[in-house]
mmCIF file of C-alpha atoms in Angstrom:
data_model
loop_
_atom_site.group_PDB
_atom_site.id
_atom_site.type_symbol
_atom_site.label_atom_id
_atom_site.label_comp_id
_atom_site.label_asym_id
_atom_site.label_seq_id
_atom_site.Cartn_x
_atom_site.Cartn_y
_atom_site.Cartn_z
ATOM 1 C CA ASN A 1 1.835 -10.937 43.771
ATOM 2 C CA ARG A 2 0.235 -11.362 40.328
ATOM 3 C CA LEU A 3 -2.947 -9.721 41.536
ATOM 4 C CA ARG A 4 -0.915 -6.767 42.787
ATOM 5 C CA ALA A 5 0.846 -6.498 39.406
ATOM 6 C CA VAL A 6 -2.501 -6.521 37.575
ATOM 7 C CA ASP A 7 -3.861 -3.868 39.953
ATOM 8 C CA ILE A 8 -0.825 -1.638 39.353
ATOM 9 C CA MET A 9 -1.110 -2.111 35.595
ATOM 10 C CA GLN A 10 -4.825 -1.275 35.625
ATOM 11 C CA LYS A 11 -4.218 1.961 37.556
ATOM 12 C CA GLU A 12 -1.389 2.993 35.227
ATOM 13 C CA ILE A 13 -3.527 2.293 32.134
ATOM 14 C CA VAL A 14 -6.320 4.463 33.564
ATOM 15 C CA SER A 15 -3.789 7.206 34.347
ATOM 16 C CA CYS A 16 -2.363 6.947 30.843
ATOM 17 C CA LEU A 17 -5.821 7.246 29.260
ATOM 18 C CA GLU A 18 -6.792 10.180 31.476
ATOM 19 C CA CYS A 19 -3.643 12.049 30.448
ATOM 20 C CA PHE A 20 -4.141 11.221 26.774
ATOM 21 C CA LEU A 21 -7.819 12.211 26.731
ATOM 22 C CA SER A 22 -7.053 15.489 28.496
ATOM 23 C CA GLY A 23 -4.500 16.303 25.779
ATOM 24 C CA ASP A 24 -1.363 15.760 27.863
ATOM 25 C CA ILE A 25 0.329 13.358 25.441
ATOM 26 C CA LYS A 26 3.761 13.513 27.081
ATOM 27 C CA SER A 27 2.374 12.542 30.481
ATOM 28 C CA ALA A 28 0.422 9.731 28.826
ATOM 29 C CA TYR A 29 3.624 8.339 27.320
ATOM 30 C CA ASP A 30 5.494 8.809 30.616
ATOM 31 C CA SER A 31 2.731 7.008 32.502
ATOM 32 C CA PHE A 32 2.749 4.140 30.019
ATOM 33 C CA GLU A 33 6.524 3.852 30.207
ATOM 34 C CA SER A 34 6.529 3.833 34.008
ATOM 35 C CA MET A 35 3.940 1.054 33.926
ATOM 36 C CA LEU A 36 6.332 -1.151 31.960
ATOM 37 C CA GLU A 37 9.366 -0.529 34.192
ATOM 38 C CA PRO A 38 8.765 -2.926 37.114
ATOM 39 C CA ARG A 39 10.220 -6.359 36.382
ATOM 40 C CA THR A 40 7.054 -8.141 37.529
ATOM 41 C CA ILE A 41 5.024 -6.355 34.880
ATOM 42 C CA SER A 42 7.543 -6.548 32.046
ATOM 43 C CA ARG A 43 7.814 -10.303 32.650
ATOM 44 C CA HIS A 44 4.054 -10.676 32.085
ATOM 45 C CA ILE A 45 4.174 -8.459 28.998
ATOM 46 C CA GLU A 46 6.856 -10.724 27.519
ATOM 47 C CA ASN A 47 4.471 -13.675 27.894
ATOM 48 C CA ILE A 48 1.875 -12.118 25.595
ATOM 49 C CA CYS A 49 4.263 -10.770 22.946
ATOM 50 C CA ILE A 50 4.676 -12.367 19.538
ATOM 51 C CA PRO A 51 8.224 -12.613 18.159
ATOM 52 C CA LEU A 52 8.706 -10.419 15.090
ATOM 53 C CA SER A 53 9.984 -13.448 13.162
ATOM 54 C CA ASP A 54 6.503 -14.986 13.538
ATOM 55 C CA LEU A 55 4.935 -11.908 11.935
ATOM 56 C CA CYS A 56 7.498 -11.120 9.265
ATOM 57 C CA ASN A 57 9.671 -13.605 7.397
ATOM 58 C CA GLU A 58 10.160 -14.916 3.842
ATOM 59 C CA ASP A 59 6.710 -16.499 3.880
ATOM 60 C CA LYS A 60 5.011 -13.493 5.502
ATOM 61 C CA PRO A 61 6.453 -10.196 4.228
ATOM 62 C CA LEU A 62 5.454 -6.804 5.610
ATOM 63 C CA PHE A 63 4.671 -3.923 3.262
ATOM 64 C CA ARG A 64 5.136 -0.186 3.515
ATOM 65 C CA VAL A 65 3.171 2.227 1.358
ATOM 66 C CA ARG A 66 3.368 5.958 1.060
ATOM 67 C CA LYS A 67 1.130 8.396 -0.773
ATOM 68 C CA SER A 68 2.812 11.269 -2.598
ATOM 69 C CA ASP A 69 1.774 13.792 -5.246
ATOM 70 C CA THR A 70 5.413 14.103 -6.324
ATOM 71 C CA PRO A 71 7.688 11.226 -7.402
ATOM 72 C CA LEU A 72 9.670 9.532 -4.640
ATOM 73 C CA THR A 73 13.160 9.047 -6.013
ATOM 74 C CA SER A 74 15.081 7.802 -2.992
ATOM 75 C CA ARG A 75 14.732 4.786 -0.700
ATOM 76 C CA ARG A 76 14.938 7.273 2.153
ATOM 77 C CA ASP A 77 11.614 8.737 0.960
ATOM 78 C CA MET A 78 9.873 5.511 1.978
ATOM 79 C CA PHE A 79 10.924 5.965 5.594
ATOM 80 C CA HIS A 80 8.878 8.042 8.052
ATOM 81 C CA ILE A 81 8.876 11.827 7.936
ATOM 82 C CA PRO A 82 12.159 13.102 9.440
ATOM 83 C CA PHE A 83 11.943 14.331 13.018
ATOM 84 C CA SER A 84 13.125 17.733 11.793
ATOM 85 C CA GLN A 85 9.814 17.946 9.877
ATOM 86 C CA ARG A 86 7.629 16.476 12.600
ATOM 87 C CA HIS A 87 5.317 19.493 12.465
ATOM 88 C CA PHE A 88 3.890 17.974 9.241
ATOM 89 C CA VAL A 89 2.800 14.768 11.006
ATOM 90 C CA ARG A 90 -0.949 14.577 11.556
ATOM 91 C CA ALA A 91 -2.806 12.418 14.043
ATOM 92 C CA GLN A 92 -4.058 9.189 12.521
ATOM 93 C CA ARG A 93 -5.552 5.960 13.816
ATOM 94 C CA PHE A 94 -2.311 4.636 15.330
ATOM 95 C CA SER A 95 -0.295 7.822 15.724
ATOM 96 C CA VAL A 96 -0.069 11.090 17.589
ATOM 97 C CA ALA A 97 0.338 14.419 15.809
ATOM 98 C CA GLY A 98 4.000 15.424 15.716
ATOM 99 C CA LEU A 99 5.377 11.909 16.269
ATOM 100 C CA PRO A 100 6.691 10.378 13.014
ATOM 101 C CA CYS A 101 5.844 6.686 12.667
ATOM 102 C CA LEU A 102 6.601 3.916 10.227
ATOM 103 C CA TYR A 103 3.547 1.779 9.461
ATOM 104 C CA LEU A 104 3.855 -1.735 8.111
ATOM 105 C CA GLY A 105 1.050 -3.996 6.931
ATOM 106 C CA THR A 106 0.712 -7.687 6.217
ATOM 107 C CA SER A 107 -0.919 -7.029 2.833
ATOM 108 C CA LEU A 108 -0.961 -4.283 0.230
ATOM 109 C CA TYR A 109 -4.721 -4.078 0.632
ATOM 110 C CA ILE A 110 -4.392 -3.362 4.365
ATOM 111 C CA CYS A 111 -1.792 -0.660 3.672
ATOM 112 C CA TRP A 112 -3.944 0.900 0.956
ATOM 113 C CA ARG A 113 -6.964 1.007 3.297
ATOM 114 C CA GLU A 114 -4.902 2.517 6.127
ATOM 115 C CA MET A 115 -3.815 5.274 3.734
ATOM 116 C CA ASP A 116 -7.515 6.026 3.101
ATOM 117 C CA LYS A 117 -7.586 4.368 -0.355
ATOM 118 C CA PRO A 118 -5.487 6.841 -2.386
ATOM 119 C CA ASP A 119 -5.237 6.737 -6.188
ATOM 120 C CA PHE A 120 -2.828 4.006 -7.237
ATOM 121 C CA ASP A 121 -0.805 6.435 -9.366
ATOM 122 C CA LYS A 122 0.105 8.314 -6.145
ATOM 123 C CA LEU A 123 0.993 5.196 -4.162
ATOM 124 C CA TYR A 124 4.546 3.980 -3.568
ATOM 125 C CA ILE A 125 5.152 0.465 -2.246
ATOM 126 C CA SER A 126 8.088 -1.264 -0.606
#
């Protein structure tokens, strides 16, 4: 039964990658989602997950940085780009063009590097 679950997962991952690499992002997401639906697979996924409280707590904060040429005056500005402006979202290392994301890092240095080392006077931190 476990071997069958691994075989199914492997085929779905290959399908997901084929869709993604051919530019069919929606089908890639659909394929990935369908892979996680069967209970046998989601049970195994739960075994390799790390609880968020282990990653982020008082002793281990997460940081959010945003680069902006204009002053950010609202807390809302630190959130991801609104879905109504998703056409401004570019593809980056962990994101797909047009899909707003909120990136968090375990250190300010990591966040700064992920933002491609912008000038500190254009960097906003929360």
